[in-house]
Amino acid sequence: MKNFNTQFQRFTLILVQENVIRSVLIVAVNSAMLYASENVTDPYLSSLFYVTQTWIYTMSLNAELFWIDVRNAIHHEELKRFMTPNKIPEKKARPSEQTSRNNLALSVVTMTDRISKV
């Protein structure tokens, strides 16, 4: 139960960081743009508002891609933990079919991790 609690807390923290913060920023930017479109007459300030809006939208998209990578990394770590083969007794000359399937799946996960780091 303790492990479930920590996993749930990590999941909740990721959801908060991923969704709530991004949503608050987008609502704030949209509110500022609504204010600027009605009250700001200076072209420099108007363009500054649009640049800020574009920058925040870009950072939000980058954050979304970052959290996708975080979720994938957590998923790959769990796969590696569950698919790591047990030590084969030295008596056996050849590994069982299940162990070779696990090794193949583990090598695919490891290769995916190497590709994602590039």
A tleap script that builds the chain and sets N, CA, C and O, in Angstrom:
source leaprc.protein.ff14SB
mol = sequence {
  NMET LYS ASN PHE ASN THR GLN PHE GLN ARG
  PHE THR LEU ILE LEU VAL GLN GLU ASN VAL
  ILE ARG SER VAL LEU ILE VAL ALA VAL ASN
  SER ALA MET LEU TYR ALA SER GLU ASN VAL
  THR ASP PRO TYR LEU SER SER LEU PHE TYR
  VAL THR GLN THR TRP ILE TYR THR MET SER
  LEU ASN ALA GLU LEU PHE TRP ILE ASP VAL
  ARG ASN ALA ILE HIE HIE GLU GLU LEU LYS
  ARG PHE MET THR PRO ASN LYS ILE PRO GLU
  LYS LYS ALA ARG PRO SER GLU GLN THR SER
  ARG ASN ASN LEU ALA LEU SER VAL VAL THR
  MET THR ASP ARG ILE SER LYS CVAL
}
set mol.1.N position { 0.823 -1.194 0.000 }
set mol.1.CA position { 0.000 0.000 0.000 }
set mol.1.C position { 0.866 1.256 0.000 }
set mol.1.O position { 0.491 2.276 -0.578 }
set mol.2.N position { 2.027 1.176 0.653 }
set mol.2.CA position { 2.912 2.332 0.697 }
set mol.2.C position { 3.412 2.680 -0.702 }
set mol.2.O position { 3.487 3.855 -1.064 }
set mol.3.N position { 3.757 1.653 -1.495 }
set mol.3.CA position { 4.225 1.872 -2.851 }
set mol.3.C position { 3.130 2.507 -3.704 }
set mol.3.O position { 3.407 3.395 -4.510 }
set mol.4.N position { 1.884 2.055 -3.528 }
set mol.4.CA position { 0.763 2.639 -4.259 }
set mol.4.C position { 0.604 4.107 -3.895 }
set mol.4.O position { 0.350 4.935 -4.770 }
set mol.5.N position { 0.747 4.436 -2.630 }
set mol.5.CA position { 0.592 5.807 -2.173 }
set mol.5.C position { 1.643 6.711 -2.804 }
set mol.5.O position { 1.313 7.808 -3.255 }
set mol.6.N position { 2.903 6.278 -2.846 }
set mol.6.CA position { 3.944 7.116 -3.440 }
set mol.6.C position { 3.754 7.236 -4.941 }
set mol.6.O position { 4.007 8.303 -5.501 }
set mol.7.N position { 3.315 6.172 -5.616 }
set mol.7.CA position { 3.060 6.263 -7.050 }
set mol.7.C position { 1.894 7.206 -7.326 }
set mol.7.O position { 1.928 7.973 -8.288 }
set mol.8.N position { 0.869 7.150 -6.490 }
set mol.8.CA position { -0.267 8.045 -6.665 }
set mol.8.C position { 0.147 9.493 -6.430 }
set mol.8.O position { -0.297 10.387 -7.151 }
set mol.9.N position { 0.993 9.735 -5.428 }
set mol.9.CA position { 1.474 11.091 -5.175 }
set mol.9.C position { 2.302 11.598 -6.349 }
set mol.9.O position { 2.176 12.760 -6.737 }
set mol.10.N position { 3.149 10.738 -6.922 }
set mol.10.CA position { 3.952 11.146 -8.074 }
set mol.10.C position { 3.046 11.455 -9.266 }
set mol.10.O position { 3.262 12.435 -9.979 }
set mol.11.N position { 2.032 10.613 -9.477 }
set mol.11.CA position { 1.084 10.829 -10.561 }
set mol.11.C position { 0.335 12.144 -10.367 }
set mol.11.O position { 0.155 12.906 -11.317 }
set mol.12.N position { -0.100 12.409 -9.139 }
set mol.12.CA position { -0.808 13.652 -8.844 }
set mol.12.C position { 0.088 14.859 -9.066 }
set mol.12.O position { -0.350 15.863 -9.625 }
set mol.13.N position { 1.328 14.770 -8.636 }
set mol.13.CA position { 2.269 15.870 -8.827 }
set mol.13.C position { 2.496 16.143 -10.308 }
set mol.13.O position { 2.540 17.303 -10.720 }
set mol.14.N position { 2.640 15.108 -11.103 }
set mol.14.CA position { 2.831 15.294 -12.544 }
set mol.14.C position { 1.594 15.927 -13.164 }
set mol.14.O position { 1.711 16.816 -14.008 }
set mol.15.N position { 0.408 15.479 -12.754 }
set mol.15.CA position { -0.815 16.080 -13.292 }
set mol.15.C position { -0.922 17.554 -12.940 }
set mol.15.O position { -1.306 18.372 -13.776 }
set mol.16.N position { -0.584 17.891 -11.703 }
set mol.16.CA position { -0.645 19.293 -11.289 }
set mol.16.C position { 0.346 20.119 -12.093 }
set mol.16.O position { 0.001 21.177 -12.619 }
set mol.17.N position { 1.578 19.635 -12.185 }
set mol.17.CA position { 2.585 20.387 -12.922 }
set mol.17.C position { 2.228 20.484 -14.398 }
set mol.17.O position { 2.461 21.512 -15.035 }
set mol.18.N position { 1.672 19.428 -14.929 }
set mol.18.CA position { 1.401 19.398 -16.360 }
set mol.18.C position { 0.182 20.235 -16.731 }
set mol.18.O position { 0.233 21.014 -17.683 }
set mol.19.N position { -0.887 20.084 -16.005 }
set mol.19.CA position { -2.157 20.675 -16.429 }
set mol.19.C position { -2.506 21.985 -15.746 }
set mol.19.O position { -2.842 22.962 -16.416 }
set mol.20.N position { -2.431 22.020 -14.437 }
set mol.20.CA position { -2.919 23.189 -13.708 }
set mol.20.C position { -2.060 24.416 -13.985 }
set mol.20.O position { -2.586 25.492 -14.266 }
set mol.21.N position { -0.757 24.262 -13.908 }
set mol.21.CA position { 0.131 25.410 -14.129 }
set mol.21.C position { -0.021 25.938 -15.551 }
set mol.21.O position { -0.095 27.147 -15.768 }
set mol.22.N position { -0.066 25.017 -16.521 }
set mol.22.CA position { -0.218 25.434 -17.915 }
set mol.22.C position { -1.558 26.136 -18.125 }
set mol.22.O position { -1.623 27.151 -18.819 }
set mol.23.N position { -2.611 25.611 -17.540 }
set mol.23.CA position { -3.931 26.214 -17.708 }
set mol.23.C position { -3.996 27.603 -17.090 }
set mol.23.O position { -4.586 28.516 -17.669 }
set mol.24.N position { -3.398 27.766 -15.925 }
set mol.24.CA position { -3.387 29.082 -15.275 }
set mol.24.C position { -2.630 30.092 -16.136 }
set mol.24.O position { -3.077 31.227 -16.305 }
set mol.25.N position { -1.492 29.683 -16.675 }
set mol.25.CA position { -0.723 30.593 -17.532 }
set mol.25.C position { -1.499 30.979 -18.789 }
set mol.25.O position { -1.499 32.146 -19.179 }
set mol.26.N position { -2.147 30.029 -19.415 }
set mol.26.CA position { -2.901 30.313 -20.641 }
set mol.26.C position { -4.078 31.241 -20.350 }
set mol.26.O position { -4.342 32.164 -21.120 }
set mol.27.N position { -4.779 31.007 -19.255 }
set mol.27.CA position { -5.901 31.888 -18.895 }
set mol.27.C position { -5.391 33.294 -18.593 }
set mol.27.O position { -6.023 34.275 -18.986 }
set mol.28.N position { -4.259 33.406 -17.901 }
set mol.28.CA position { -3.692 34.727 -17.597 }
set mol.28.C position { -3.288 35.457 -18.874 }
set mol.28.O position { -3.545 36.652 -19.014 }
set mol.29.N position { -2.663 34.751 -19.794 }
set mol.29.CA position { -2.251 35.383 -21.055 }
set mol.29.C position { -3.464 35.804 -21.866 }
set mol.29.O position { -3.486 36.900 -22.426 }
set mol.30.N position { -4.468 34.950 -21.934 }
set mol.30.CA position { -5.669 35.308 -22.689 }
set mol.30.C position { -6.393 36.494 -22.058 }
set mol.30.O position { -6.936 37.337 -22.772 }
set mol.31.N position { -6.405 36.568 -20.739 }
set mol.31.CA position { -7.016 37.720 -20.061 }
set mol.31.C position { -6.239 38.995 -20.351 }
set mol.31.O position { -6.827 40.046 -20.604 }
set mol.32.N position { -4.913 38.897 -20.314 }
set mol.32.CA position { -4.089 40.069 -20.619 }
set mol.32.C position { -4.293 40.514 -22.064 }
set mol.32.O position { -4.326 41.712 -22.346 }
set mol.33.N position { -4.430 39.563 -22.972 }
set mol.33.CA position { -4.654 39.920 -24.373 }
set mol.33.C position { -6.027 40.556 -24.575 }
set mol.33.O position { -6.176 41.467 -25.389 }
set mol.34.N position { -7.005 40.090 -23.854 }
set mol.34.CA position { -8.334 40.696 -23.933 }
set mol.34.C position { -8.280 42.137 -23.442 }
set mol.34.O position { -8.860 43.031 -24.059 }
set mol.35.N position { -7.585 42.359 -22.338 }
set mol.35.CA position { -7.408 43.719 -21.822 }
set mol.35.C position { -6.644 44.580 -22.826 }
set mol.35.O position { -7.032 45.716 -23.097 }
set mol.36.N position { -5.558 44.036 -23.377 }
set mol.36.CA position { -4.717 44.810 -24.292 }
set mol.36.C position { -5.457 45.165 -25.573 }
set mol.36.O position { -5.279 46.259 -26.108 }
set mol.37.N position { -6.273 44.265 -26.064 }
set mol.37.CA position { -6.981 44.550 -27.316 }
set mol.37.C position { -7.999 45.674 -27.154 }
set mol.37.O position { -8.333 46.349 -28.127 }
set mol.38.N position { -8.489 45.878 -25.951 }
set mol.38.CA position { -9.476 46.932 -25.713 }
set mol.38.C position { -8.856 48.249 -25.246 }
set mol.38.O position { -9.391 49.316 -25.546 }
set mol.39.N position { -7.742 48.196 -24.521 }
set mol.39.CA position { -7.251 49.400 -23.851 }
set mol.39.C position { -5.895 49.902 -24.328 }
set mol.39.O position { -5.597 51.082 -24.141 }
set mol.40.N position { -5.077 49.083 -24.924 }
set mol.40.CA position { -3.733 49.509 -25.311 }
set mol.40.C position { -3.782 50.068 -26.724 }
set mol.40.O position { -4.249 49.410 -27.654 }
set mol.41.N position { -3.287 51.307 -26.870 }
set mol.41.CA position { -3.277 51.943 -28.189 }
set mol.41.C position { -1.868 52.085 -28.748 }
set mol.41.O position { -1.703 52.330 -29.943 }
set mol.42.N position { -0.864 51.938 -27.919 }
set mol.42.CA position { 0.523 52.044 -28.368 }
set mol.42.C position { 0.900 50.792 -29.173 }
set mol.42.O position { 0.755 49.678 -28.671 }
set mol.43.N position { 1.380 50.956 -30.408 }
set mol.43.CA position { 1.727 49.781 -31.217 }
set mol.43.C position { 2.862 48.944 -30.610 }
set mol.43.O position { 2.877 47.720 -30.741 }
set mol.44.N position { 3.808 49.617 -29.945 }
set mol.44.CA position { 4.909 48.871 -29.333 }
set mol.44.C position { 4.384 47.965 -28.220 }
set mol.44.O position { 4.736 46.786 -28.169 }
set mol.45.N position { 3.557 48.492 -27.343 }
set mol.45.CA position { 2.990 47.678 -26.262 }
set mol.45.C position { 2.087 46.572 -26.806 }
set mol.45.O position { 2.068 45.455 -26.291 }
set mol.46.N position { 1.348 46.906 -27.851 }
set mol.46.CA position { 0.482 45.899 -28.457 }
set mol.46.C position { 1.297 44.729 -29.008 }
set mol.46.O position { 0.944 43.567 -28.804 }
set mol.47.N position { 2.388 45.043 -29.707 }
set mol.47.CA position { 3.233 43.960 -30.235 }
set mol.47.C position { 3.932 43.214 -29.099 }
set mol.47.O position { 4.170 42.011 -29.207 }
set mol.48.N position { 4.263 43.915 -28.013 }
set mol.48.CA position { 4.874 43.260 -26.863 }
set mol.48.C position { 3.910 42.244 -26.233 }
set mol.48.O position { 4.327 41.165 -25.813 }
set mol.49.N position { 2.631 42.594 -26.172 }
set mol.49.CA position { 1.632 41.646 -25.672 }
set mol.49.C position { 1.551 40.409 -26.571 }
set mol.49.O position { 1.476 39.283 -26.078 }
set mol.50.N position { 1.567 40.623 -27.893 }
set mol.50.CA position { 1.487 39.484 -28.814 }
set mol.50.C position { 2.731 38.604 -28.742 }
set mol.50.O position { 2.634 37.380 -28.818 }
set mol.51.N position { 3.897 39.226 -28.595 }
set mol.51.CA position { 5.136 38.447 -28.465 }
set mol.51.C position { 5.101 37.627 -27.181 }
set mol.51.O position { 5.494 36.460 -27.176 }
set mol.52.N position { 4.634 38.230 -26.100 }
set mol.52.CA position { 4.535 37.510 -24.827 }
set mol.52.C position { 3.556 36.342 -24.941 }
set mol.52.O position { 3.822 35.249 -24.440 }
set mol.53.N position { 2.435 36.577 -25.596 }
set mol.53.CA position { 1.460 35.504 -25.783 }
set mol.53.C position { 2.066 34.356 -26.590 }
set mol.53.O position { 1.901 33.193 -26.225 }
set mol.54.N position { 2.755 34.666 -27.667 }
set mol.54.CA position { 3.379 33.631 -28.492 }
set mol.54.C position { 4.443 32.881 -27.709 }
set mol.54.O position { 4.552 31.660 -27.824 }
set mol.55.N position { 5.225 33.595 -26.915 }
set mol.55.CA position { 6.277 32.957 -26.121 }
set mol.55.C position { 5.669 31.985 -25.098 }
set mol.55.O position { 6.167 30.874 -24.920 }
set mol.56.N position { 4.585 32.415 -24.428 }
set mol.56.CA position { 3.962 31.544 -23.419 }
set mol.56.C position { 3.321 30.332 -24.088 }
set mol.56.O position { 3.401 29.225 -23.555 }
set mol.57.N position { 2.691 30.519 -25.237 }
set mol.57.CA position { 2.129 29.369 -25.951 }
set mol.57.C position { 3.228 28.385 -26.351 }
set mol.57.O position { 3.051 27.173 -26.232 }
set mol.58.N position { 4.351 28.901 -26.820 }
set mol.58.CA position { 5.469 28.036 -27.209 }
set mol.58.C position { 6.018 27.286 -26.005 }
set mol.58.O position { 6.284 26.087 -26.088 }
set mol.59.N position { 6.190 27.982 -24.886 }
set mol.59.CA position { 6.692 27.318 -23.683 }
set mol.59.C position { 5.694 26.270 -23.174 }
set mol.59.O position { 6.103 25.234 -22.649 }
set mol.60.N position { 4.416 26.526 -23.321 }
set mol.60.CA position { 3.404 25.543 -22.915 }
set mol.60.C position { 3.486 24.289 -23.773 }
set mol.60.O position { 3.367 23.172 -23.268 }
set mol.61.N position { 3.688 24.475 -25.059 }
set mol.61.CA position { 3.832 23.322 -25.944 }
set mol.61.C position { 5.101 22.544 -25.618 }
set mol.61.O position { 5.087 21.314 -25.602 }
set mol.62.N position { 6.195 23.250 -25.358 }
set mol.62.CA position { 7.435 22.573 -24.975 }
set mol.62.C position { 7.265 21.821 -23.657 }
set mol.62.O position { 7.787 20.717 -23.499 }
set mol.63.N position { 6.542 22.409 -22.719 }
set mol.63.CA position { 6.300 21.729 -21.442 }
set mol.63.C position { 5.465 20.473 -21.656 }
set mol.63.O position { 5.701 19.451 -21.012 }
set mol.64.N position { 4.495 20.545 -22.552 }
set mol.64.CA position { 3.686 19.357 -22.853 }
set mol.64.C position { 4.563 18.244 -23.417 }
set mol.64.O position { 4.428 17.087 -23.021 }
set mol.65.N position { 5.451 18.584 -24.328 }
set mol.65.CA position { 6.361 17.579 -24.887 }
set mol.65.C position { 7.304 17.042 -23.816 }
set mol.65.O position { 7.633 15.856 -23.819 }
set mol.66.N position { 7.740 17.901 -22.906 }
set mol.66.CA position { 8.604 17.461 -21.816 }
set mol.66.C position { 7.890 16.448 -20.928 }
set mol.66.O position { 8.469 15.419 -20.576 }
set mol.67.N position { 6.631 16.728 -20.559 }
set mol.67.CA position { 5.910 15.816 -19.678 }
set mol.67.C position { 5.558 14.514 -20.377 }
set mol.67.O position { 5.430 13.478 -19.723 }
set mol.68.N position { 5.400 14.548 -21.705 }
set mol.68.CA position { 5.224 13.294 -22.447 }
set mol.68.C position { 6.472 12.447 -22.300 }
set mol.68.O position { 6.382 11.238 -22.084 }
set mol.69.N position { 7.650 13.077 -22.415 }
set mol.69.CA position { 8.908 12.345 -22.239 }
set mol.69.C position { 9.051 11.811 -20.818 }
set mol.69.O position { 9.548 10.702 -20.621 }
set mol.70.N position { 8.616 12.592 -19.821 }
set mol.70.CA position { 8.696 12.130 -18.429 }
set mol.70.C position { 7.812 10.906 -18.228 }
set mol.70.O position { 8.232 9.930 -17.606 }
set mol.71.N position { 6.592 10.953 -18.753 }
set mol.71.CA position { 5.698 9.795 -18.620 }
set mol.71.C position { 6.276 8.570 -19.317 }
set mol.71.O position { 6.200 7.461 -18.788 }
set mol.72.N position { 6.851 8.765 -20.499 }
set mol.72.CA position { 7.464 7.636 -21.208 }
set mol.72.C position { 8.650 7.080 -20.442 }
set mol.72.O position { 8.836 5.864 -20.387 }
set mol.73.N position { 9.454 7.951 -19.850 }
set mol.73.CA position { 10.618 7.483 -19.092 }
set mol.73.C position { 10.181 6.684 -17.872 }
set mol.73.O position { 10.782 5.657 -17.557 }
set mol.74.N position { 9.147 7.143 -17.186 }
set mol.74.CA position { 8.638 6.410 -16.028 }
set mol.74.C position { 8.110 5.054 -16.481 }
set mol.74.O position { 8.339 4.039 -15.822 }
set mol.75.N position { 7.407 5.042 -17.599 }
set mol.75.CA position { 6.870 3.789 -18.130 }
set mol.75.C position { 8.006 2.836 -18.495 }
set mol.75.O position { 7.925 1.643 -18.206 }
set mol.76.N position { 9.067 3.351 -19.130 }
set mol.76.CA position { 10.197 2.497 -19.508 }
set mol.76.C position { 10.926 1.965 -18.277 }
set mol.76.O position { 11.373 0.818 -18.274 }
set mol.77.N position { 11.051 2.778 -17.239 }
set mol.77.CA position { 11.706 2.303 -16.018 }
set mol.77.C position { 10.916 1.157 -15.395 }
set mol.77.O position { 11.499 0.176 -14.932 }
set mol.78.N position { 9.578 1.281 -15.384 }
set mol.78.CA position { 8.760 0.199 -14.843 }
set mol.78.C position { 8.892 -1.055 -15.698 }
set mol.78.O position { 8.964 -2.165 -15.170 }
set mol.79.N position { 8.923 -0.882 -17.021 }
set mol.79.CA position { 9.105 -2.042 -17.894 }
set mol.79.C position { 10.441 -2.719 -17.637 }
set mol.79.O position { 10.518 -3.946 -17.563 }
set mol.80.N position { 11.488 -1.924 -17.503 }
set mol.80.CA position { 12.805 -2.502 -17.248 }
set mol.80.C position { 12.823 -3.267 -15.930 }
set mol.80.O position { 13.400 -4.351 -15.838 }
set mol.81.N position { 12.180 -2.691 -14.904 }
set mol.81.CA position { 12.175 -3.333 -13.596 }
set mol.81.C position { 11.446 -4.675 -13.647 }
set mol.81.O position { 11.899 -5.653 -13.052 }
set mol.82.N position { 10.317 -4.722 -14.356 }
set mol.82.CA position { 9.541 -5.956 -14.400 }
set mol.82.C position { 10.078 -6.966 -15.408 }
set mol.82.O position { 9.805 -8.160 -15.283 }
set mol.83.N position { 10.826 -6.515 -16.393 }
set mol.83.CA position { 11.274 -7.419 -17.444 }
set mol.83.C position { 12.728 -7.834 -17.304 }
set mol.83.O position { 13.232 -8.597 -18.129 }
set mol.84.N position { 13.407 -7.352 -16.284 }
set mol.84.CA position { 14.788 -7.772 -16.084 }
set mol.84.C position { 14.794 -9.258 -15.751 }
set mol.84.O position { 14.148 -9.689 -14.796 }
set mol.85.N position { 15.521 -10.034 -16.537 }
set mol.85.CA position { 15.494 -11.484 -16.298 }
set mol.85.C position { 16.195 -11.849 -15.003 }
set mol.85.O position { 17.143 -11.186 -14.582 }
set mol.86.N position { 15.717 -12.905 -14.384 }
set mol.86.CA position { 16.373 -13.434 -13.193 }
set mol.86.C position { 17.675 -14.096 -13.600 }
set mol.86.O position { 17.869 -14.461 -14.760 }
set mol.87.N position { 18.554 -14.245 -12.640 }
set mol.87.CA position { 19.812 -14.928 -12.943 }
set mol.87.C position { 19.525 -16.381 -13.294 }
set mol.87.O position { 18.756 -17.063 -12.617 }
set mol.88.N position { 20.152 -16.829 -14.355 }
set mol.88.CA position { 19.975 -18.204 -14.806 }
set mol.88.C position { 20.950 -19.083 -14.041 }
set mol.88.O position { 22.131 -18.753 -13.940 }
set mol.89.N position { 20.476 -20.188 -13.506 }
set mol.89.CA position { 21.412 -21.084 -12.816 }
set mol.89.C position { 22.501 -21.561 -13.780 }
set mol.89.O position { 22.251 -21.761 -14.969 }
set mol.90.N position { 23.690 -21.736 -13.255 }
set mol.90.CA position { 24.819 -22.098 -14.103 }
set mol.90.C position { 24.720 -23.507 -14.653 }
set mol.90.O position { 25.442 -23.843 -15.592 }
set mol.91.N position { 23.853 -24.341 -14.102 }
set mol.91.CA position { 23.700 -25.713 -14.587 }
set mol.91.C position { 23.161 -25.741 -16.013 }
set mol.91.O position { 23.561 -26.580 -16.819 }
set mol.92.N position { 22.255 -24.824 -16.316 }
set mol.92.CA position { 21.618 -24.834 -17.628 }
set mol.92.C position { 22.593 -24.329 -18.685 }
set mol.92.O position { 23.272 -23.320 -18.498 }
set mol.93.N position { 22.645 -25.038 -19.773 }
set mol.93.CA position { 23.543 -24.656 -20.850 }
set mol.93.C position { 22.901 -23.601 -21.741 }
set mol.93.O position { 23.594 -22.722 -22.252 }
set mol.94.N position { 21.587 -23.674 -21.933 }
set mol.94.CA position { 20.939 -22.676 -22.774 }
set mol.94.C position { 19.758 -22.067 -22.026 }
set mol.94.O position { 19.077 -22.761 -21.271 }
set mol.95.N position { 19.509 -20.764 -22.232 }
set mol.95.CA position { 18.422 -20.099 -21.505 }
set mol.95.C position { 17.062 -20.574 -22.004 }
set mol.95.O position { 16.911 -21.036 -23.135 }
set mol.96.N position { 16.104 -20.446 -21.137 }
set mol.96.CA position { 14.749 -20.852 -21.504 }
set mol.96.C position { 14.167 -19.871 -22.514 }
set mol.96.O position { 14.699 -18.781 -22.725 }
set mol.97.N position { 13.088 -20.272 -23.120 }
set mol.97.CA position { 12.443 -19.427 -24.126 }
set mol.97.C position { 11.922 -18.136 -23.495 }
set mol.97.O position { 12.006 -17.071 -24.108 }
set mol.98.N position { 11.389 -18.219 -22.286 }
set mol.98.CA position { 10.865 -17.032 -21.604 }
set mol.98.C position { 11.977 -16.030 -21.321 }
set mol.98.O position { 11.783 -14.828 -21.499 }
set mol.99.N position { 13.122 -16.502 -20.889 }
set mol.99.CA position { 14.235 -15.606 -20.588 }
set mol.99.C position { 14.720 -14.913 -21.847 }
set mol.99.O position { 15.034 -13.723 -21.807 }
set mol.100.N position { 14.789 -15.619 -22.958 }
set mol.100.CA position { 15.243 -14.981 -24.192 }
set mol.100.C position { 14.224 -13.955 -24.678 }
set mol.100.O position { 14.612 -12.928 -25.234 }
set mol.101.N position { 12.918 -14.210 -24.480 }
set mol.101.CA position { 11.916 -13.198 -24.822 }
set mol.101.C position { 12.068 -11.969 -23.936 }
set mol.101.O position { 11.956 -10.842 -24.417 }
set mol.102.N position { 12.320 -12.173 -22.650 }
set mol.102.CA position { 12.534 -11.048 -21.742 }
set mol.102.C position { 13.763 -10.252 -22.144 }
set mol.102.O position { 13.736 -9.021 -22.125 }
set mol.103.N position { 14.839 -10.935 -22.508 }
set mol.103.CA position { 16.053 -10.236 -22.934 }
set mol.103.C position { 15.802 -9.420 -24.191 }
set mol.103.O position { 16.298 -8.299 -24.305 }
set mol.104.N position { 15.040 -9.960 -25.135 }
set mol.104.CA position { 14.722 -9.238 -26.354 }
set mol.104.C position { 13.902 -7.991 -26.042 }
set mol.104.O position { 14.190 -6.914 -26.564 }
set mol.105.N position { 12.879 -8.127 -25.193 }
set mol.105.CA position { 12.051 -6.973 -24.829 }
set mol.105.C position { 12.871 -5.938 -24.075 }
set mol.105.O position { 12.693 -4.738 -24.281 }
set mol.106.N position { 13.764 -6.389 -23.206 }
set mol.106.CA position { 14.607 -5.467 -22.456 }
set mol.106.C position { 15.553 -4.724 -23.384 }
set mol.106.O position { 15.801 -3.536 -23.178 }
set mol.107.N position { 16.085 -5.387 -24.395 }
set mol.107.CA position { 16.984 -4.710 -25.327 }
set mol.107.C position { 16.236 -3.668 -26.143 }
set mol.107.O position { 16.799 -2.622 -26.465 }
set mol.108.N position { 14.972 -3.934 -26.487 }
set mol.108.CA position { 14.174 -2.946 -27.215 }
set mol.108.C position { 13.933 -1.726 -26.346 }
set mol.108.O position { 14.053 -0.598 -26.824 }
set mol.109.N position { 13.594 -1.929 -25.071 }
set mol.109.CA position { 13.367 -0.806 -24.159 }
set mol.109.C position { 14.648 -0.011 -23.971 }
set mol.109.O position { 14.614 1.220 -23.967 }
set mol.110.N position { 15.777 -0.692 -23.816 }
set mol.110.CA position { 17.056 -0.002 -23.647 }
set mol.110.C position { 17.410 0.783 -24.897 }
set mol.110.O position { 17.895 1.910 -24.798 }
set mol.111.N position { 17.179 0.213 -26.069 }
set mol.111.CA position { 17.463 0.916 -27.318 }
set mol.111.C position { 16.571 2.138 -27.454 }
set mol.111.O position { 17.025 3.182 -27.921 }
set mol.112.N position { 15.311 2.027 -27.053 }
set mol.112.CA position { 14.403 3.167 -27.097 }
set mol.112.C position { 14.891 4.269 -26.169 }
set mol.112.O position { 14.814 5.446 -26.521 }
set mol.113.N position { 15.389 3.911 -24.994 }
set mol.113.CA position { 15.935 4.908 -24.078 }
set mol.113.C position { 17.140 5.606 -24.687 }
set mol.113.O position { 17.283 6.822 -24.558 }
set mol.114.N position { 18.006 4.852 -25.346 }
set mol.114.CA position { 19.180 5.466 -25.974 }
set mol.114.C position { 18.771 6.421 -27.079 }
set mol.114.O position { 19.353 7.498 -27.213 }
set mol.115.N position { 17.787 6.047 -27.865 }
set mol.115.CA position { 17.322 6.909 -28.950 }
set mol.115.C position { 16.674 8.162 -28.383 }
set mol.115.O position { 16.879 9.253 -28.915 }
set mol.116.N position { 15.895 8.028 -27.312 }
set mol.116.CA position { 15.212 9.195 -26.752 }
set mol.116.C position { 16.182 10.171 -26.095 }
set mol.116.O position { 15.868 11.354 -25.966 }
set mol.117.N position { 17.358 9.695 -25.677 }
set mol.117.CA position { 18.344 10.598 -25.076 }
set mol.117.C position { 19.039 11.445 -26.131 }
set mol.117.O position { 19.583 12.504 -25.818 }
set mol.118.N position { 19.023 10.988 -27.371 }
set mol.118.CA position { 19.685 11.726 -28.456 }
set mol.118.C position { 18.826 12.851 -28.858 }
set mol.118.O position { 19.185 13.610 -29.758 }
savepdb mol mol.pdb
quit
